[in-house]
Amino acid sequence: MSTGAHTVGVPPDGDGAGADLAVTPSADEGSPDAALASAVVRVAGTDGTVGGVGFLIAPDLVITCAHVVRDALGPPREHTGAPAGELTLDRPLAGPGRAAAEVAHWAPPRPDRTGDIAVLRLREPLPGAVPLAMAEAGSLWGHPVRVLGLTRAFPDGVWQAGRLRGESAENRVLLSAADRQGGPLEHGFSGGPVWDEQAGAVVAMVVVAEFSGARQSFAIPTESLVSEIPALAGVLRPASPFRGLDTFREPDADGYFGRDTEAEDIAGLLLRGGLPHVALIGPSGCGKSSLALAGVAPRLRAEGYEVLALRADGDTPPRTALAAELLRLAGPGPHAGDRSAALRGLEEELARHGLVGAARRALGDPAGRYLLVLDQAEQLPARPEAAGLLFPDPHPEALRTLLTLRADFLEAAPSHPLLGAALGRATVRPLLPMTRAQLSEVLLRPLDRTPAVLSYDPGLVPRVLDDAGAEPGTLPRLGFVLERLWEERAAGRLRFTSYEELGGVSGALGRHAEAAWRACAGPADREEALRLLTGLVRLPPGGGAPLRTTLTRAEAGETRWRIARALAERRILALGGDPERGPTVELAHEALIDAWPALAQQAAALRESPGRGDDPTRERRLRRRALAVLGALLVIAAVASSLLYLANTDPTHEPQGTTPTPRAAPAAAPVPAQR
């Protein structure tokens, strides 16, 4: 690593020795000197009195010592409250430019030698200033460091080299000189950043120099800064901006990037299209659920729609699921102590008044408009009686429906007793894989939203984009590896070495799942663990690739449930709850079915022999599904007739030779009655 400017030990008397070593910023913009020069500020009062230094930790935040602020503003040192008044900040190593600031957070110096921290908020950002990355480096003993001060002899800046030693009882770390020529830090270093050469980031703030007895200097490590000023946690310990395998939902809309065009298109179809439903079609892992919930739903809410989200799981009756969603939105009301009674009451309302009527009563809005998001609609139970609830005919003007469907389900869609007729009244939109430009947004824009200083190692972004490619199922794998890179970041950087060690976009998820499998499913539990995996996937009606499904604690049994909880702690499985069925578990994402070798083998065995396994509860569920499919066959002729009728009477139908309005897949696909 280039050090740029010289580092020296400042003589304790500050008599001007070493004046030829005054600091100039390094020409290497990636060097520590350049980073410090950009972020270190001089803290002065309005009369020009310099109190010391501070440094930027966010575009509008500077951290320094409380006694530096007092010295600049002039109140007595015995005063414990935050002093009022305006401070003037400038960057002595980075050219002209000033900014006004005031105290935002305050921890005064205390008799027990704790505290002495001030956080300043700038009224306007300093042009060109770049905040410093901070790290919690754990054990700091022996780490070589550099610090920058503004002393009497060197008012425009001078370096001190040193080494960190152990922490004191006050959670301050000792800073010793790097060699015998260097002494303790003098006045003018207080509030300055301590740059750790090993961590490549700031790990502490200089706070005090002891001039009586053993002359020593101390600094406050990053973790102690956060302990003293908890509000700094969001800056110095920011939450991950990546969702990993989790679906983006409506509360995550501010952090959802890359699909603005598609979200606007689908929202426009729902608001102004001629058909009551929009079906979003795409392969597993292309981001349908996130687009619907975090992209489209907020846009409809902004237009005055309440959003009801229902994720099909193959087992829960739609009326029960909708009742649970209405209860979540409305609160338990008079049934606060009896959730089951509240759910039963809402189910009765849905049966009596339909979705719009029940929602208006439950939510207290007699003119309410609603967007129903049917996520993973291919898993809707084959219950024809639910058609009038989910897809009423005639369709209320106050209701719009957005379905997400896996592309491999389209062949079976016409024969589905719920979805076949609904798709005949839907505008179908295929969701294409993200472009390279869209994936760049997924990688870069989340970091722009974090209050801390974060970046990727040089060359890592193009490498990730190359590895992600244009495969339709790449998004969950990409989300997973980005979350892991975040967890293993160092000194404000997402590291290239970590990316390669994880296995990259293609390998990280599978490696993690296999490691979790080995840790949680020992030889004694292997058979039960394999049965657990089999219970977490199922074949969809009409065939196609396996889907994830929920498994209850009662269905799993205690041994499998113990294994499931251990896998959930490693984020391979997700625990949940069902109002009727109790605690449940499911795969964290369907991408695991292909990425996780152990699960892929079980899924392959299920395809070859769907009835295998000795779980009697699962056997009963499979039989129920088979009976539902057989019952659906009895209404295929009626569904086909409805589709033909709708196709011939559709007001948007245009004469042959014109460009037709986009139609639902069933209208173009052959249906069994026509074969």
Coordinates of N, CA and C in Angstrom, one line a residue, residues 105-243:
H105 N -25.2 15.3 18.5 CA -25.2 14.4 19.6 C -24.0 14.7 20.5
W106 N -24.2 14.4 21.8 CA -23.2 14.9 22.8 C -23.1 13.9 23.9
A107 N -21.8 13.6 24.2 CA -21.4 12.8 25.4 C -20.3 13.5 26.1
P108 N -20.6 14.3 27.1 CA -19.5 15.1 27.7 C -18.4 14.3 28.4
P109 N -17.3 14.9 28.6 CA -16.2 14.2 29.4 C -16.7 14.0 30.8
R110 N -16.5 12.8 31.3 CA -16.9 12.5 32.7 C -15.7 12.3 33.6
P111 N -16.0 12.4 34.9 CA -14.9 12.2 35.8 C -14.2 10.8 35.7
D112 N -15.0 9.8 35.3 CA -14.4 8.5 35.2 C -13.7 8.2 33.9
R113 N -13.5 9.3 33.1 CA -12.7 9.3 31.9 C -13.4 8.6 30.8
T114 N -14.7 8.7 30.8 CA -15.5 8.2 29.6 C -16.2 9.3 28.9
G115 N -16.9 9.1 27.9 CA -17.6 10.1 27.2 C -16.6 10.9 26.3
D116 N -16.8 12.2 26.2 CA -16.0 13.2 25.4 C -16.1 12.9 23.9
I117 N -17.4 12.9 23.5 CA -17.7 12.6 22.1 C -18.7 13.6 21.6
A118 N -18.5 14.2 20.5 CA -19.5 15.1 19.9 C -19.7 14.7 18.4
V119 N -21.0 14.7 18.0 CA -21.3 14.5 16.6 C -21.9 15.8 16.0
L120 N -21.3 16.3 15.0 CA -21.7 17.6 14.4 C -22.5 17.3 13.1
R121 N -23.6 18.1 12.9 CA -24.3 18.0 11.7 C -24.1 19.2 10.8
L122 N -23.6 19.0 9.6 CA -23.3 20.1 8.7 C -24.6 20.6 8.1
R123 N -24.7 21.9 7.9 CA -25.9 22.5 7.3 C -25.8 22.3 5.8
E124 N -24.6 22.3 5.2 CA -24.5 22.0 3.8 C -23.2 21.1 3.7
P125 N -23.3 20.2 2.8 CA -22.1 19.3 2.6 C -20.9 20.1 2.1
L126 N -19.7 19.6 2.5 CA -18.4 20.2 2.0 C -18.2 19.7 0.6
P127 N -18.1 20.6 -0.4 CA -17.9 20.1 -1.8 C -16.6 19.2 -1.9
G128 N -16.8 18.0 -2.5 CA -15.7 17.1 -2.8 C -15.3 16.3 -1.6
A129 N -15.9 16.5 -0.4 CA -15.4 15.7 0.7 C -16.0 14.3 0.6
V130 N -15.2 13.3 1.0 CA -15.6 11.9 1.0 C -15.5 11.3 2.4
P131 N -16.6 10.9 3.1 CA -16.5 10.4 4.4 C -15.5 9.2 4.5
L132 N -15.0 9.0 5.7 CA -14.1 7.9 5.9 C -14.8 6.6 6.3
A133 N -14.3 5.5 5.8 CA -14.8 4.2 6.2 C -14.3 3.8 7.6
M134 N -15.2 3.3 8.5 CA -14.8 2.9 9.8 C -15.1 1.4 10.0
A135 N -14.2 0.8 10.8 CA -14.3 -0.6 11.0 C -14.2 -0.9 12.5
E136 N -14.8 -2.1 12.9 CA -14.5 -2.6 14.2 C -13.6 -3.7 14.1
A137 N -12.4 -3.5 14.4 CA -11.3 -4.4 14.1 C -11.0 -5.5 15.1
G138 N -11.9 -5.6 16.1 CA -11.7 -6.6 17.2 C -10.4 -6.3 18.0
S139 N -9.5 -7.3 18.1 CA -8.3 -7.1 18.8 C -7.4 -6.1 18.0
L140 N -7.0 -5.0 18.6 CA -6.2 -4.0 17.9 C -4.7 -4.1 18.3
W141 N -4.3 -5.0 19.2 CA -3.0 -5.0 19.7 C -1.9 -5.1 18.6
G142 N -1.0 -4.1 18.6 CA 0.1 -4.2 17.7 C -0.2 -3.6 16.3
H143 N -1.4 -3.2 16.0 CA -1.7 -2.7 14.7 C -1.0 -1.4 14.4
P144 N -0.3 -1.3 13.3 CA 0.3 0.0 12.9 C -0.7 0.9 12.5
V145 N -0.6 2.2 12.9 CA -1.6 3.2 12.6 C -0.9 4.5 12.2
R146 N -1.7 5.4 11.6 CA -1.3 6.8 11.4 C -2.4 7.7 11.8
V147 N -2.0 8.8 12.3 CA -3.0 9.8 12.7 C -2.5 11.2 12.2
L148 N -3.5 12.1 12.1 CA -3.2 13.4 11.6 C -3.7 14.5 12.6
G149 N -2.8 15.5 12.8 CA -3.1 16.5 13.8 C -2.8 17.9 13.2
L150 N -3.4 18.9 13.8 CA -3.1 20.3 13.5 C -2.5 21.0 14.7
T151 N -1.2 21.0 14.8 CA -0.5 21.5 16.0 C -0.1 22.9 15.8
R152 N 0.5 23.4 17.0 CA 1.0 24.8 16.9 C 2.1 24.9 15.9
A153 N 3.0 23.9 15.8 CA 4.1 24.0 14.9 C 3.6 23.7 13.5
F154 N 2.6 22.9 13.3 CA 2.1 22.5 12.0 C 0.6 22.7 11.9
P155 N 0.2 24.0 11.8 CA -1.3 24.3 11.8 C -2.0 23.7 10.6
D156 N -1.3 23.4 9.6 CA -1.9 22.8 8.4 C -1.8 21.3 8.3
G157 N -1.3 20.7 9.3 CA -1.3 19.2 9.4 C 0.0 18.6 9.5
V158 N 0.1 17.5 10.3 CA 1.3 16.7 10.4 C 0.9 15.3 10.8
W159 N 1.6 14.4 10.3 CA 1.3 12.9 10.6 C 2.1 12.5 11.9
Q160 N 1.5 11.5 12.5 CA 2.2 10.7 13.6 C 1.9 9.3 13.3
A161 N 3.0 8.5 13.3 CA 2.9 7.0 13.2 C 2.9 6.4 14.6
G162 N 2.2 5.3 14.8 CA 2.2 4.7 16.1 C 1.7 3.2 16.0
R163 N 1.5 2.6 17.2 CA 1.0 1.3 17.3 C -0.1 1.3 18.4
L164 N -1.1 0.5 18.2 CA -2.2 0.4 19.2 C -1.8 -0.7 20.2
R165 N -2.2 -0.5 21.4 CA -1.9 -1.4 22.5 C -3.3 -1.9 23.1
G166 N -3.3 -2.3 24.3 CA -4.5 -2.9 24.9 C -5.5 -1.8 25.3
E167 N -6.7 -2.2 25.6 CA -7.7 -1.2 26.0 C -7.7 -1.0 27.5
S168 N -8.1 0.2 27.9 CA -8.1 0.5 29.4 C -9.5 0.2 29.9
A169 N -9.7 0.4 31.2 CA -10.9 0.1 31.8 C -12.0 1.0 31.3
E170 N -11.7 2.1 30.8 CA -12.6 3.1 30.2 C -12.9 2.8 28.8
N171 N -12.5 1.6 28.3 CA -12.8 1.3 26.9 C -12.1 2.2 25.9
R172 N -10.9 2.7 26.3 CA -10.0 3.4 25.4 C -8.8 2.6 25.1
V173 N -8.3 2.8 23.9 CA -7.1 2.0 23.5 C -5.9 2.9 23.6
L174 N -4.8 2.3 24.1 CA -3.5 3.0 24.2 C -2.9 3.2 22.8
L175 N -2.4 4.4 22.5 CA -1.7 4.6 21.3 C -0.3 5.0 21.6
S176 N 0.7 4.1 21.2 CA 2.1 4.4 21.5 C 2.8 4.8 20.2
A177 N 3.9 5.5 20.4 CA 4.7 6.0 19.3 C 5.3 4.8 18.5
A178 N 5.5 5.0 17.2 CA 6.0 3.9 16.4 C 7.5 3.6 16.7
D179 N 8.2 4.6 17.2 CA 9.7 4.4 17.4 C 10.1 5.3 18.6
R180 N 11.3 5.2 19.0 CA 11.8 5.9 20.1 C 11.9 7.4 19.9
Q181 N 11.9 7.8 18.6 CA 12.0 9.3 18.3 C 10.6 9.9 18.5
G182 N 9.5 9.2 18.4 CA 8.2 9.7 18.5 C 7.7 9.8 19.9
G183 N 7.0 10.8 20.2 CA 6.5 11.0 21.6 C 5.0 10.8 21.5
P184 N 4.3 11.1 22.7 CA 2.9 11.0 22.7 C 2.3 12.2 21.9
L185 N 1.0 12.0 21.5 CA 0.4 13.1 20.7 C 0.2 14.3 21.5
E186 N 0.4 15.5 20.9 CA 0.2 16.7 21.6 C -1.1 17.3 21.2
H187 N -1.4 18.5 21.8 CA -2.6 19.2 21.5 C -2.7 19.5 20.0
G188 N -3.9 19.2 19.5 CA -4.1 19.4 18.1 C -4.4 18.1 17.4
F189 N -4.2 17.0 18.1 CA -4.6 15.7 17.5 C -6.0 15.2 18.0
S190 N -6.5 15.8 19.1 CA -7.8 15.4 19.6 C -8.9 15.5 18.6
G191 N -9.7 14.4 18.5 CA -10.8 14.4 17.5 C -10.4 13.8 16.2
G192 N -9.1 13.5 16.0 CA -8.7 13.0 14.7 C -8.9 11.5 14.6
P193 N -8.9 11.0 13.3 CA -9.1 9.6 13.0 C -7.8 8.8 13.2
V194 N -8.0 7.6 13.7 CA -6.9 6.7 13.8 C -7.0 5.7 12.7
W195 N -6.1 5.8 11.7 CA -6.2 4.9 10.5 C -5.3 3.7 10.7
D196 N -6.0 2.5 10.7 CA -5.4 1.2 10.9 C -4.8 0.7 9.6
E197 N -3.5 0.5 9.5 CA -2.9 0.1 8.2 C -3.3 -1.4 7.9
Q198 N -3.6 -2.2 8.9 CA -4.0 -3.6 8.6 C -5.5 -3.6 8.1
A199 N -6.3 -2.9 8.8 CA -7.8 -2.9 8.5 C -8.1 -2.1 7.3
G200 N -7.2 -1.1 6.9 CA -7.5 -0.2 5.8 C -8.6 0.7 6.1
A201 N -8.8 1.1 7.3 CA -10.0 1.9 7.7 C -9.7 2.6 9.0
V202 N -10.6 3.5 9.4 CA -10.5 4.1 10.7 C -11.0 3.2 11.8
V203 N -10.3 3.0 12.8 CA -10.8 2.1 13.9 C -11.0 2.8 15.2
A204 N -10.6 4.1 15.3 CA -10.7 4.8 16.6 C -10.6 6.3 16.4
M205 N -10.9 7.1 17.4 CA -10.8 8.5 17.4 C -9.9 8.9 18.5
V206 N -8.8 9.8 18.2 CA -7.9 10.3 19.2 C -8.7 11.1 20.2
V207 N -8.5 10.9 21.5 CA -9.3 11.6 22.5 C -8.5 12.4 23.5
V208 N -7.3 11.9 23.9 CA -6.6 12.6 25.0 C -5.1 12.2 25.0
A209 N -4.3 13.1 25.4 CA -2.9 12.8 25.7 C -2.6 13.2 27.2
E210 N -2.0 12.2 27.9 CA -1.7 12.4 29.3 C -0.3 13.0 29.4
F211 N -0.2 14.2 30.0 CA 1.1 14.8 30.1 C 1.7 14.8 31.5
S212 N 1.1 14.1 32.4 CA 1.6 13.9 33.8 C 2.0 12.5 33.9
G213 N 3.1 12.3 34.6 CA 3.6 10.9 34.8 C 4.0 10.3 33.5
A214 N 3.6 9.0 33.3 CA 3.9 8.4 32.0 C 3.1 9.1 30.9
R215 N 3.8 9.6 29.9 CA 3.2 10.4 28.9 C 2.6 9.4 27.8
Q216 N 1.3 9.4 27.8 CA 0.6 8.4 26.9 C -0.6 9.1 26.2
S217 N -0.9 8.5 25.1 CA -2.0 8.9 24.2 C -3.1 7.8 24.2
F218 N -4.4 8.2 24.1 CA -5.5 7.3 24.0 C -6.4 7.6 22.9
A219 N -7.2 6.6 22.5 CA -8.2 6.8 21.4 C -9.4 6.0 21.8
I220 N -10.6 6.4 21.3 CA -11.8 5.7 21.5 C -12.1 4.8 20.3
P221 N -12.1 3.4 20.5 CA -12.4 2.6 19.4 C -13.8 2.7 18.9
T222 N -14.0 2.2 17.7 CA -15.3 2.4 17.0 C -16.5 1.8 17.8
E223 N -16.3 0.6 18.4 CA -17.4 0.0 19.1 C -17.8 0.9 20.4
S224 N -16.8 1.6 21.0 CA -17.1 2.4 22.1 C -17.8 3.7 21.7
L225 N -17.5 4.2 20.5 CA -18.2 5.4 20.0 C -19.7 5.1 19.8
V226 N -20.0 3.8 19.3 CA -21.4 3.4 19.1 C -22.1 3.2 20.5
S227 N -21.3 2.7 21.4 CA -21.9 2.5 22.8 C -22.3 3.8 23.4
E228 N -21.5 4.8 23.3 CA -21.7 6.1 23.9 C -22.8 6.9 23.1
I229 N -22.8 6.8 21.8 CA -23.8 7.5 21.0 C -24.5 6.5 20.1
P230 N -25.6 5.8 20.7 CA -26.3 4.8 19.9 C -26.8 5.2 18.6
A231 N -27.0 6.5 18.4 CA -27.5 7.0 17.1 C -26.5 6.7 16.0
L232 N -25.2 6.5 16.4 CA -24.2 6.2 15.4 C -24.3 4.8 14.8
A233 N -25.1 4.0 15.4 CA -25.1 2.6 14.9 C -25.6 2.5 13.5
G234 N -26.6 3.3 13.1 CA -27.0 3.3 11.7 C -26.0 3.7 10.7
V235 N -25.0 4.5 11.2 CA -23.9 5.0 10.3 C -22.7 4.0 10.3
L236 N -22.3 3.7 11.5 CA -21.1 2.8 11.7 C -21.4 1.4 11.6
R237 N -22.7 1.0 11.9 CA -23.1 -0.4 11.7 C -24.4 -0.5 10.9
P238 N -24.4 -0.1 9.7 CA -25.6 0.0 8.9 C -26.2 -1.4 8.6
A239 N -27.5 -1.5 8.6 CA -28.1 -2.8 8.3 C -27.9 -3.1 6.8
S240 N -27.9 -4.4 6.5 CA -27.7 -4.8 5.1 C -28.7 -4.2 4.2
P241 N -28.3 -3.6 3.0 CA -29.3 -3.1 2.1 C -29.8 -4.2 1.1
F242 N -29.2 -5.4 1.3 CA -29.5 -6.6 0.4 C -30.5 -7.5 1.1
R243 N -31.4 -8.1 0.3 CA -32.4 -9.0 0.9 C -32.1 -10.5 0.9

